[in-house]
PDB file of C-alpha atoms in Angstrom:
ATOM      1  CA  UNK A 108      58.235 -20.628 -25.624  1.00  0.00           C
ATOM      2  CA  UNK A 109      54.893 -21.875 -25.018  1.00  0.00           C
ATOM      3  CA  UNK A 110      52.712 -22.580 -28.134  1.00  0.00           C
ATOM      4  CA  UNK A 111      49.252 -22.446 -26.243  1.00  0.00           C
ATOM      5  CA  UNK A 112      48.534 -20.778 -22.696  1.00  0.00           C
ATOM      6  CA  UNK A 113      49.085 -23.093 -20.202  1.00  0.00           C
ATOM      7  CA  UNK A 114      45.878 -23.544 -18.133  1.00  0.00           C
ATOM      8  CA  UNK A 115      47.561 -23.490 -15.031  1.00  0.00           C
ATOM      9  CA  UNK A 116      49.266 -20.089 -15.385  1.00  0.00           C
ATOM     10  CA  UNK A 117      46.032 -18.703 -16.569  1.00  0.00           C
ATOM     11  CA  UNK A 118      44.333 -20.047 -12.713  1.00  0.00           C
ATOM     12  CA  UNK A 119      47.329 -18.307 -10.539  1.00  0.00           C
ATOM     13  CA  UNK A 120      46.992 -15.121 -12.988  1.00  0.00           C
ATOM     14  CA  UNK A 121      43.238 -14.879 -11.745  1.00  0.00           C
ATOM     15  CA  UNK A 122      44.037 -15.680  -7.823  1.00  0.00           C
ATOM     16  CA  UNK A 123      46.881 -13.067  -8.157  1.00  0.00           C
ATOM     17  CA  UNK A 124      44.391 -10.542 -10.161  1.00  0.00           C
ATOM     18  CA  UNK A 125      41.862 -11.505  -7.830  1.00  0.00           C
ATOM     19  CA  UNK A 126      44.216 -10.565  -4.685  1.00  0.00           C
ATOM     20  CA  UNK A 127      45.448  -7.769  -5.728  1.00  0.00           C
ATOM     21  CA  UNK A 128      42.233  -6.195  -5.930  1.00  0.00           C
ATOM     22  CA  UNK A 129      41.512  -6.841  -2.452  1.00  0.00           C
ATOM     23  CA  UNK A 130      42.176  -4.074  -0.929  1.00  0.00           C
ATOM     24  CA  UNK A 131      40.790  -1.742  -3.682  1.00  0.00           C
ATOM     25  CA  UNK A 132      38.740   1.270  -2.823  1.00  0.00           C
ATOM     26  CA  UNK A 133      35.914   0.512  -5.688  1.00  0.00           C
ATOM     27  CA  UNK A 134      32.536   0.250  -3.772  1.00  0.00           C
ATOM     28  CA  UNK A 135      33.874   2.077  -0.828  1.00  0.00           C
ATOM     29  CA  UNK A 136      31.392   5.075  -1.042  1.00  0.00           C
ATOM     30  CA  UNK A 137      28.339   2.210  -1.437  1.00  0.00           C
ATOM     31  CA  UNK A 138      26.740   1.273   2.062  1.00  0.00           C
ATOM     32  CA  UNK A 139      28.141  -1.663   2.313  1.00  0.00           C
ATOM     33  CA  UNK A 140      31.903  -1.348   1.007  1.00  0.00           C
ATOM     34  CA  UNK A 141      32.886  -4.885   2.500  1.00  0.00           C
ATOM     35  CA  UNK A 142      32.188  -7.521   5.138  1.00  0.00           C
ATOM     36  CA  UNK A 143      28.725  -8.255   4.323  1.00  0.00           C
ATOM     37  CA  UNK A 144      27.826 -11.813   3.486  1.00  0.00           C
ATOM     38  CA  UNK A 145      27.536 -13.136   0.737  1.00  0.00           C
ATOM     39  CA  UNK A 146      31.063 -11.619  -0.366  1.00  0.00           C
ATOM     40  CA  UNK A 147      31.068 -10.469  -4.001  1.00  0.00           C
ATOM     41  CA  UNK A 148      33.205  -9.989  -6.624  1.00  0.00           C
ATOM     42  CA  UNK A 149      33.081  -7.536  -9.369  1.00  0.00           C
ATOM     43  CA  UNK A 150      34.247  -7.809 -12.651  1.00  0.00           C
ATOM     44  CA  UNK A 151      34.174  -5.631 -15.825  1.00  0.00           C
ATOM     45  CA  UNK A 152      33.375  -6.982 -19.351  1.00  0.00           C
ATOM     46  CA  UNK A 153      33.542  -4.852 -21.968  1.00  0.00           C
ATOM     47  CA  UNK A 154      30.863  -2.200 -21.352  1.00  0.00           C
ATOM     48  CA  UNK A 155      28.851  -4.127 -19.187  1.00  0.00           C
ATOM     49  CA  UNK A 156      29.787  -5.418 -14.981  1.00  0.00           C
ATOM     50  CA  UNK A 157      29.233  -8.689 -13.611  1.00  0.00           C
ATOM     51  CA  UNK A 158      28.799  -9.253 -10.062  1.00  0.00           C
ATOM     52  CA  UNK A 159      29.686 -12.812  -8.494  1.00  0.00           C
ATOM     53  CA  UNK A 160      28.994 -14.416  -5.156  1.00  0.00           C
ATOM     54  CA  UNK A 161      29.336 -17.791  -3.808  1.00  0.00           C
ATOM     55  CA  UNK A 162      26.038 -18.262  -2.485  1.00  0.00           C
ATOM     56  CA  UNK A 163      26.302 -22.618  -1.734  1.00  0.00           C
ATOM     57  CA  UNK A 164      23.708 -24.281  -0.410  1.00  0.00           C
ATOM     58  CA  UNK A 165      21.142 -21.352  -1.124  1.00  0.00           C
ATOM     59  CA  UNK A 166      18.693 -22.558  -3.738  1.00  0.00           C
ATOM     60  CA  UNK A 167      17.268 -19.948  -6.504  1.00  0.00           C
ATOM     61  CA  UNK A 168      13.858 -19.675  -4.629  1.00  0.00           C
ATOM     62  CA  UNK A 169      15.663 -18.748  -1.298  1.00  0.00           C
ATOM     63  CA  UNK A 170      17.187 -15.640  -3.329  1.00  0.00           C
ATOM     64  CA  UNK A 171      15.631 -12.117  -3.672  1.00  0.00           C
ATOM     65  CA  UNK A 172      17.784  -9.342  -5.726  1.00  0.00           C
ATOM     66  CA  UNK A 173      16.151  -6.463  -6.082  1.00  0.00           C
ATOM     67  CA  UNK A 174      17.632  -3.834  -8.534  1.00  0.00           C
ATOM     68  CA  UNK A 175      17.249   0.161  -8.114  1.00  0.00           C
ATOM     69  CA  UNK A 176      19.186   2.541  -9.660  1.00  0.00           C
ATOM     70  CA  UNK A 177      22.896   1.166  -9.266  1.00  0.00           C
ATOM     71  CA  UNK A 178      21.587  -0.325  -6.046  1.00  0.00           C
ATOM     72  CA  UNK A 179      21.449  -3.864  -5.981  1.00  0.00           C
ATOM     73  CA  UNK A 180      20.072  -6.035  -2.948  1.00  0.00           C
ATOM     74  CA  UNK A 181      21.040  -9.208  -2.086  1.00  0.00           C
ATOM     75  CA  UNK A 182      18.928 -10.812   0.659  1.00  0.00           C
ATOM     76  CA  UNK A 183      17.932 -14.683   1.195  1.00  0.00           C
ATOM     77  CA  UNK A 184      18.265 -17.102   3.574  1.00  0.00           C
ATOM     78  CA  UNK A 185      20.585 -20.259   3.673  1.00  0.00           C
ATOM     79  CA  UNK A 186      19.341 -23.041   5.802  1.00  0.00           C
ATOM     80  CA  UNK A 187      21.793 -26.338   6.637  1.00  0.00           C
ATOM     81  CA  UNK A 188      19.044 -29.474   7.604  1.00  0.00           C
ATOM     82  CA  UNK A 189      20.149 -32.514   9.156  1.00  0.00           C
ATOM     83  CA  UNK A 190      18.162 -35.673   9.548  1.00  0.00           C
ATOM     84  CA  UNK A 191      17.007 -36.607  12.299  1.00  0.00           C
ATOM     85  CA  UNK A 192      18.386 -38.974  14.970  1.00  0.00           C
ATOM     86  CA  UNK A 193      21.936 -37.785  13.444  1.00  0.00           C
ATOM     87  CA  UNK A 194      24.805 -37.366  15.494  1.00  0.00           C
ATOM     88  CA  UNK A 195      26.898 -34.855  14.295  1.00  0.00           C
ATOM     89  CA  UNK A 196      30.689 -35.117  14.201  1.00  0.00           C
ATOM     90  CA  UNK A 197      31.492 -31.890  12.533  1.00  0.00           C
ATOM     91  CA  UNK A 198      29.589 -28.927  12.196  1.00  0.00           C
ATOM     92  CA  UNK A 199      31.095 -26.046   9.714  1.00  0.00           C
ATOM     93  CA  UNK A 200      28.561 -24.848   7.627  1.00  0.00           C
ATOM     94  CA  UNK A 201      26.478 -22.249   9.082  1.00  0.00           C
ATOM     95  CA  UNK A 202      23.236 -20.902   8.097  1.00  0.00           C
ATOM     96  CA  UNK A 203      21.093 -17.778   8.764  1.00  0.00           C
ATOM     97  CA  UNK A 204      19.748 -14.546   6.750  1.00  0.00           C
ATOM     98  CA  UNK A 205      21.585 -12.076   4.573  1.00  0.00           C
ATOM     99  CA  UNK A 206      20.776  -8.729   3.507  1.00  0.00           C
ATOM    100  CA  UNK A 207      23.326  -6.986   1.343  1.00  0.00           C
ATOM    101  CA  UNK A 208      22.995  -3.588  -0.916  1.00  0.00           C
ATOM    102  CA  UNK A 209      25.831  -2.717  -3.146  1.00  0.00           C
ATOM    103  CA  UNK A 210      26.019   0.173  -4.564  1.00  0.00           C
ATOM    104  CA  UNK A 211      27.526   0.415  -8.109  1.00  0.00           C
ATOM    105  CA  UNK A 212      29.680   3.747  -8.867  1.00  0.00           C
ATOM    106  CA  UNK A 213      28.378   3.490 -12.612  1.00  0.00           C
ATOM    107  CA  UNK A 214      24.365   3.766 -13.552  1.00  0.00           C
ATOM    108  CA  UNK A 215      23.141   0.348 -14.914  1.00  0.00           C
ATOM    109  CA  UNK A 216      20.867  -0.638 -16.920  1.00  0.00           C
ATOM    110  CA  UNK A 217      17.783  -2.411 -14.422  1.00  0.00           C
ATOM    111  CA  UNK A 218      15.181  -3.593 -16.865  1.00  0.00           C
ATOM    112  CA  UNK A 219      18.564  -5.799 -18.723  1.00  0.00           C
ATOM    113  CA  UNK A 220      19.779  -7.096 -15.539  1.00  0.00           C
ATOM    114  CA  UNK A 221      20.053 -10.710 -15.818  1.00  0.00           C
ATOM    115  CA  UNK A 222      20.751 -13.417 -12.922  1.00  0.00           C
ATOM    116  CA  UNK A 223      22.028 -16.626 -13.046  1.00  0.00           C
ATOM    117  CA  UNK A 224      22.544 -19.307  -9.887  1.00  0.00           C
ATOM    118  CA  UNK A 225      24.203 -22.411 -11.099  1.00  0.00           C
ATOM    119  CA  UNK A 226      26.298 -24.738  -8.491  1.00  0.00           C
ATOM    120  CA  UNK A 227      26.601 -22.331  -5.818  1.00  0.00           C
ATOM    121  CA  UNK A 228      27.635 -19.497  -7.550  1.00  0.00           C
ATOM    122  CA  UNK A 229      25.278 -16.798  -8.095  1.00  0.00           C
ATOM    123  CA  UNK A 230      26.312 -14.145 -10.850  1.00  0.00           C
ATOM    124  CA  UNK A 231      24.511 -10.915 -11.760  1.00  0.00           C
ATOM    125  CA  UNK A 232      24.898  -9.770 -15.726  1.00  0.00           C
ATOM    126  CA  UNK A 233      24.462  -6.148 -15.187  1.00  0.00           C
ATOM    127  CA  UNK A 234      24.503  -3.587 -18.373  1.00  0.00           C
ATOM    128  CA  UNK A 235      25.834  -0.138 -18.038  1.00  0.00           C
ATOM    129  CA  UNK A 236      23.111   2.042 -18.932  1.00  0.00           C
ATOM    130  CA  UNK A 237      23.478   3.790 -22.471  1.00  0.00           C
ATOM    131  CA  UNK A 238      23.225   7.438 -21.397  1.00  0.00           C
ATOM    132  CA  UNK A 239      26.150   6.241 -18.602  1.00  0.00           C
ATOM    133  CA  UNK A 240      28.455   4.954 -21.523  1.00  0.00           C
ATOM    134  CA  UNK A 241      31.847   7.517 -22.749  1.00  0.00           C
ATOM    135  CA  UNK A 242      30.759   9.325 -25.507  1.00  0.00           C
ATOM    136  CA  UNK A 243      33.435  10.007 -28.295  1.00  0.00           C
ATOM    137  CA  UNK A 244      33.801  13.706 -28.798  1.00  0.00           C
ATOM    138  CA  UNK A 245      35.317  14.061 -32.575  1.00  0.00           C
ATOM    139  CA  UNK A 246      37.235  17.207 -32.540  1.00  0.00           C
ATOM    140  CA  UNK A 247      36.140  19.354 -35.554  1.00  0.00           C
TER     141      UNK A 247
ATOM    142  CA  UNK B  65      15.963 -21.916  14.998  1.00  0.00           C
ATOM    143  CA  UNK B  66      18.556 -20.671  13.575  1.00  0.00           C
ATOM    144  CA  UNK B  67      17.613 -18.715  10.741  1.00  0.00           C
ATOM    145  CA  UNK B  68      16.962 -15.514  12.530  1.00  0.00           C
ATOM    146  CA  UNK B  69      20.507 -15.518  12.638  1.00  0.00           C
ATOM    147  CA  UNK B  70      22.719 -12.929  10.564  1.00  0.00           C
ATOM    148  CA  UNK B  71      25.259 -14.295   8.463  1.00  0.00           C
ATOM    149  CA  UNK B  72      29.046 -13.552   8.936  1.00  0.00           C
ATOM    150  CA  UNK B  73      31.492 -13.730   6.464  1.00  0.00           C
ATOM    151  CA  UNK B  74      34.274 -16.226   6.615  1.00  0.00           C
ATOM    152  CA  UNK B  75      37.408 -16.180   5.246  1.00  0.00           C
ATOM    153  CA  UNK B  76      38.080 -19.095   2.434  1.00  0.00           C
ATOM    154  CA  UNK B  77      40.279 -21.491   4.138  1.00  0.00           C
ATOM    155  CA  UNK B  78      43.447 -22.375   1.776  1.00  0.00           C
ATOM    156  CA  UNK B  79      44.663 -25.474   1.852  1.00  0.00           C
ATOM    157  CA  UNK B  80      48.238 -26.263   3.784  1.00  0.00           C
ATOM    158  CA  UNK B  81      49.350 -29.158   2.375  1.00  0.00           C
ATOM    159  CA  UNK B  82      52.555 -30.950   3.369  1.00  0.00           C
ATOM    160  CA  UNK B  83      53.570 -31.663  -0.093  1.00  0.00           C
ATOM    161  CA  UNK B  84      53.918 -28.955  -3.089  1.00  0.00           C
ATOM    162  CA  UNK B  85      51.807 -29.074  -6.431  1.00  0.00           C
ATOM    163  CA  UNK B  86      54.097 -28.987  -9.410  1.00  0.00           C
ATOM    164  CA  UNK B  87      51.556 -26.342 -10.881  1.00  0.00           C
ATOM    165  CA  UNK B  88      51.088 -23.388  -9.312  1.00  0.00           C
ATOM    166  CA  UNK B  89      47.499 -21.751  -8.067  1.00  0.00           C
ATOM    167  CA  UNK B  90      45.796 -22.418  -4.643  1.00  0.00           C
ATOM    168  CA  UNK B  91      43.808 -24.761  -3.257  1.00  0.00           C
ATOM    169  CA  UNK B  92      40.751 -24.427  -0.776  1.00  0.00           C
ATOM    170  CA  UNK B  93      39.376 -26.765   2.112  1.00  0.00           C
ATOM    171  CA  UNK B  94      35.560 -26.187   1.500  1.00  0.00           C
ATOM    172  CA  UNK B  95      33.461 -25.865   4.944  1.00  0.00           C
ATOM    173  CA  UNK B  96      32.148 -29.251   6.004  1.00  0.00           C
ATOM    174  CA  UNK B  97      29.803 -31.352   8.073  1.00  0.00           C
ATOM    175  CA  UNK B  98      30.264 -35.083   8.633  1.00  0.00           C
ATOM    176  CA  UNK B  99      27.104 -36.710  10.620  1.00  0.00           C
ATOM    177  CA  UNK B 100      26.516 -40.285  11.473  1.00  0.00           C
ATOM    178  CA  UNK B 101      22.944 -42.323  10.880  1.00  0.00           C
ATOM    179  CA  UNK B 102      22.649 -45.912  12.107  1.00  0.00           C
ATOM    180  CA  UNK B 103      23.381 -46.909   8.328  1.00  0.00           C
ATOM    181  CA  UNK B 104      25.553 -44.529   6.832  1.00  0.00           C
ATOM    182  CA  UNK B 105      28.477 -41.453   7.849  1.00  0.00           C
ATOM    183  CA  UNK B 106      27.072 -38.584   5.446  1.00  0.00           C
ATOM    184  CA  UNK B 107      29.831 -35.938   4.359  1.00  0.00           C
ATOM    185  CA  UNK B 108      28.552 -32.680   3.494  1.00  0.00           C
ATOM    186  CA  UNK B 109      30.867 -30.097   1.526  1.00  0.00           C
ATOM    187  CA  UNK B 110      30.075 -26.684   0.219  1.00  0.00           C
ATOM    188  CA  UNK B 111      32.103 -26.267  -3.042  1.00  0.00           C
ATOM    189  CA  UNK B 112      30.383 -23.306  -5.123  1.00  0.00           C
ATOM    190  CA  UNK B 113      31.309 -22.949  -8.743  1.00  0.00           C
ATOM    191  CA  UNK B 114      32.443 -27.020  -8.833  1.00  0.00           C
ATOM    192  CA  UNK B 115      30.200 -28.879 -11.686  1.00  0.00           C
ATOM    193  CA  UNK B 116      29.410 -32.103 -11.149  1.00  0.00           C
ATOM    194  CA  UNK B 117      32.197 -33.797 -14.017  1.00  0.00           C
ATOM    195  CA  UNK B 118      34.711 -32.283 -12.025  1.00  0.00           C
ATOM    196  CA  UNK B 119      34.226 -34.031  -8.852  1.00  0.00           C
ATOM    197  CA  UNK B 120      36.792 -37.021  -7.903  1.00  0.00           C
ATOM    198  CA  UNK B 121      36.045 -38.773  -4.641  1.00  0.00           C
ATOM    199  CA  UNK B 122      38.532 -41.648  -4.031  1.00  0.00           C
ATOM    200  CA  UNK B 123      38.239 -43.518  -0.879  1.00  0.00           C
ATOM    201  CA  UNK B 124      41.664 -44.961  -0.263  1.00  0.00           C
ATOM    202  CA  UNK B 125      43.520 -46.822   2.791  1.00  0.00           C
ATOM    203  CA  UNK B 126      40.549 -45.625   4.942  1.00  0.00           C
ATOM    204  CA  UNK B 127      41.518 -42.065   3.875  1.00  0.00           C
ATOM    205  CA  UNK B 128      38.884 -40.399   1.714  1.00  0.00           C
ATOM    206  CA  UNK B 129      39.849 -37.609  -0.121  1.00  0.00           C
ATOM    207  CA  UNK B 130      37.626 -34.883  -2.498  1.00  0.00           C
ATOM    208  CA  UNK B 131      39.068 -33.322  -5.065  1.00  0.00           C
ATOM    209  CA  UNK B 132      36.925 -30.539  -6.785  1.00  0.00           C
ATOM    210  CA  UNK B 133      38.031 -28.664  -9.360  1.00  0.00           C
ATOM    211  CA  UNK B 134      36.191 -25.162 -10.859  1.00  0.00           C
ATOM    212  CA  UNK B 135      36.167 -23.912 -14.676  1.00  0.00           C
ATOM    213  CA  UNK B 136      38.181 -20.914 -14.454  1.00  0.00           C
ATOM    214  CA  UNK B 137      37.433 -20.466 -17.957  1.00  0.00           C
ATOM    215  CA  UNK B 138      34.191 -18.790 -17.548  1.00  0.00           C
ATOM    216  CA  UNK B 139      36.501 -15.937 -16.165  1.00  0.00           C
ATOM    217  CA  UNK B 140      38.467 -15.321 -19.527  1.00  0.00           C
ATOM    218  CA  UNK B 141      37.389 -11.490 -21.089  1.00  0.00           C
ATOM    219  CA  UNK B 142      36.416 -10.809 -17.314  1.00  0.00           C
ATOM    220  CA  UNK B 143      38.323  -7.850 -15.779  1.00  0.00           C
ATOM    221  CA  UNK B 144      38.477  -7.588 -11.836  1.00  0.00           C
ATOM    222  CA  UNK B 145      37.316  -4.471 -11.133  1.00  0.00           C
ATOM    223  CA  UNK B 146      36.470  -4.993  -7.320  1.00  0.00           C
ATOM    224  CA  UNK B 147      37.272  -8.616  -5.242  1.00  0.00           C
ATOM    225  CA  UNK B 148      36.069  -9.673  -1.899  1.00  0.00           C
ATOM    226  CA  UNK B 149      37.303 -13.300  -2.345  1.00  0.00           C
ATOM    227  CA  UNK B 150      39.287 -15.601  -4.653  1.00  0.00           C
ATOM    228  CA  UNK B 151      38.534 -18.592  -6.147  1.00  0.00           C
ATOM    229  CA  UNK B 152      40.483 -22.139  -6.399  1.00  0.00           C
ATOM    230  CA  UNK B 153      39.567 -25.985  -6.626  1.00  0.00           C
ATOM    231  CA  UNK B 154      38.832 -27.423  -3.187  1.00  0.00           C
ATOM    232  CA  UNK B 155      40.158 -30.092  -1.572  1.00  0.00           C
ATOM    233  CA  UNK B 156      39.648 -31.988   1.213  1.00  0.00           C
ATOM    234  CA  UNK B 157      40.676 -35.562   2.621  1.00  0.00           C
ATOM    235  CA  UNK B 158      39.296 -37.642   5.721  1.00  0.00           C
ATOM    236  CA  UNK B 159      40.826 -40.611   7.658  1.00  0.00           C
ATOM    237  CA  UNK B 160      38.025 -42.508   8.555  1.00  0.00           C
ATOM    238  CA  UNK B 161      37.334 -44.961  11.347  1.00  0.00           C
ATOM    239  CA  UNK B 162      34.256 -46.722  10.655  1.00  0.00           C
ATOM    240  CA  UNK B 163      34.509 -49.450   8.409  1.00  0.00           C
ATOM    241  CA  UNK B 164      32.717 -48.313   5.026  1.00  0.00           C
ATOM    242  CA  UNK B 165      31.208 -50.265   2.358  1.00  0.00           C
ATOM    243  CA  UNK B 166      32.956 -48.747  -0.474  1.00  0.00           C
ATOM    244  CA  UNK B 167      30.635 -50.426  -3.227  1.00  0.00           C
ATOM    245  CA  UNK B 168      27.776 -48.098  -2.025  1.00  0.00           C
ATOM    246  CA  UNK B 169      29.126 -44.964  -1.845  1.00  0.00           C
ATOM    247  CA  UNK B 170      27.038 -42.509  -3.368  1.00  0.00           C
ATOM    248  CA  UNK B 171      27.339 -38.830  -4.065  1.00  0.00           C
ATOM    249  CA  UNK B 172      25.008 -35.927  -4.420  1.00  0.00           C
ATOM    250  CA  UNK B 173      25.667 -32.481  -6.090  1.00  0.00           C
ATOM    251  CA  UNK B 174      22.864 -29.518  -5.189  1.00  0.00           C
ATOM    252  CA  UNK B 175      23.802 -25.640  -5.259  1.00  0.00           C
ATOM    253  CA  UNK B 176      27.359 -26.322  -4.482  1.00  0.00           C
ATOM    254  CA  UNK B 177      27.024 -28.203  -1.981  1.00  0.00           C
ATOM    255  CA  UNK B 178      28.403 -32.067  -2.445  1.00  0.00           C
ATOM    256  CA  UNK B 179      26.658 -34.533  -0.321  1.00  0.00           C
ATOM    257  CA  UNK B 180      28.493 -38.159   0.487  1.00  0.00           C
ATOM    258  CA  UNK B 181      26.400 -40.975   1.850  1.00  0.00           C
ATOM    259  CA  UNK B 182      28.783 -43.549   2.843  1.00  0.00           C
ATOM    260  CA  UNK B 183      27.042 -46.566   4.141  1.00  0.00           C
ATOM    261  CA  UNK B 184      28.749 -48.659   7.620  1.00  0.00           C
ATOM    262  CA  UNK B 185      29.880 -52.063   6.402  1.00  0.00           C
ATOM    263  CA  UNK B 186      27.479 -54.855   7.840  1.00  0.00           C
ATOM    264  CA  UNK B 187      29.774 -55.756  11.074  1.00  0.00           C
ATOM    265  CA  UNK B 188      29.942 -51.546  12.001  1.00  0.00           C
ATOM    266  CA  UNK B 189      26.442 -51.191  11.992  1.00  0.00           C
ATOM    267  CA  UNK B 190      24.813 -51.028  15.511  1.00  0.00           C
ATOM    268  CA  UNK B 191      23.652 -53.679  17.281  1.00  0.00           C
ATOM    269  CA  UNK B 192      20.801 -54.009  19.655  1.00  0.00           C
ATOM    270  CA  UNK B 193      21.659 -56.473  22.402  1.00  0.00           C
ATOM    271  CA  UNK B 194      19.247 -57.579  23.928  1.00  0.00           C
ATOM    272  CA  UNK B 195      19.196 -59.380  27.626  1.00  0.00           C
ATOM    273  CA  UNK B 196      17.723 -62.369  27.924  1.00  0.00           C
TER     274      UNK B 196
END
């Protein structure tokens, strides 16, 4: 019926994707399968994995990824400032350290890992290393 | 002080709203932290992955409401493979009791995190009285 995706059904596609996956056994043999701040998100595109967290309020300098292997560490810390002679009404946001490894069940690529931190959102662009990629075998 | 601290994981906070959305998908309340200065109530929101264009703040009937919305498009040719959260626009609204000067309202976008400086109206502002 529709002539163009509606943008709105593409949105509660993702959530449901998104949930679905929640309880999926991906990273569990990594050291830290879950519960770790920041919480990430992994997605596949095409050969290569991109990792996402929500990392607001933490500022590119307060970040430090590190990259071994198919290890990658997370580890920063978020501060929340207010001025002084403020009185507070609400206090939410928290702050403190972080220090999160996750451990990738495919062999990446470190030297083309690239990171990006725009807005909050931190995402990790990390290619699958070319001697980790399916080979076709052409039967003869 | 309190950045020795570890930091725990929170789950995102939907939104329960009294009335439905005619399109489907779910909302968030993003974490906040309203303070007070002699001059101005100062909202602070965390929003991650809301752009600055997408922002709406509408200060209405002493109620202000945010409204952020997040570009879900970046996600198209992306296939979960592994989720720890999910994502949605945020939304928040306050009723507020101090009487605002709704000229001067200004807004501040850094790392996710939306900062509102609302200034007090001249009669709200504290007074020092002093006795003669």
């Amino acid at each position: 019926m529709a002539l163009f995706p509606d943008p709105f059904d593409t949105l509660s596609s993702l959530q449901q994707a998104l949930d679905t996956l929640r309880t999926s056994g991906w990273l569990a043999s990594g050291p830290s399968g879950g519960g770790s701040y920041p919480p990430v998100n992994v997605f596949r595109k095409g050969d290569d994995f991109v990792v996402i967290t929500e990392v607001p309020g933490i500022g590119k300098s307060d970040l430090e990824i590190q990259v071994k292997g198919n290890t990658i560490r997370l580890a920063g810390t978020k501060s929340v400032t207010y001025p002084e002679k403020a009185s507070l009404h609400r206090r939410e946001r928290l702050a403190g350290r972080f220090d999160r490894t996750v451990t990738l069940p495919v062999e990446i690529d470190p030297d083309g890992v690239k990171a990006e931190c725009r807005d909050g959102i931190l995402a990790l662009f990390l290619p699958r290393a070319e001697r980790d990629k399916p080979k076709s075998i052409r039967i003869a | 002080m309190a950045t020795a601290q570890e930091l725990a994981v929170r789950d995102k906070k939907e939104l329960v709203s009294k009335e439905e959305k005619t399109v489907p998908g779910r909302y968030y309340v993003p974490y906040a932290d309203i303070y007070e200065t002699g001059e101005a109530l100062c909202v602070v929101m965390e929003m991650p992955g809301v752009e600055k264009k997408d922002i709406n703040v509408a200060l209405e009937n002493d109620v202000l409401r945010v409204d952020g919305q997040i570009d879900f498009s970046k996600y198209e040719g992306m296939e979960p493979v592994y989720t720890e959260y999910n994502v949605g626009h945020y939304t928040r609204s306050f009723t507020l009791s101090n009487k605002i000067d709704q000229e001067k309202i200004s807004a501040q976008l850094e790392d996710g995190v939306l900062t509102l400086t609302l200034p007090k109206a001249k009669e709200a502002q504290p007074r020092r009285i002093s006795i003669g």
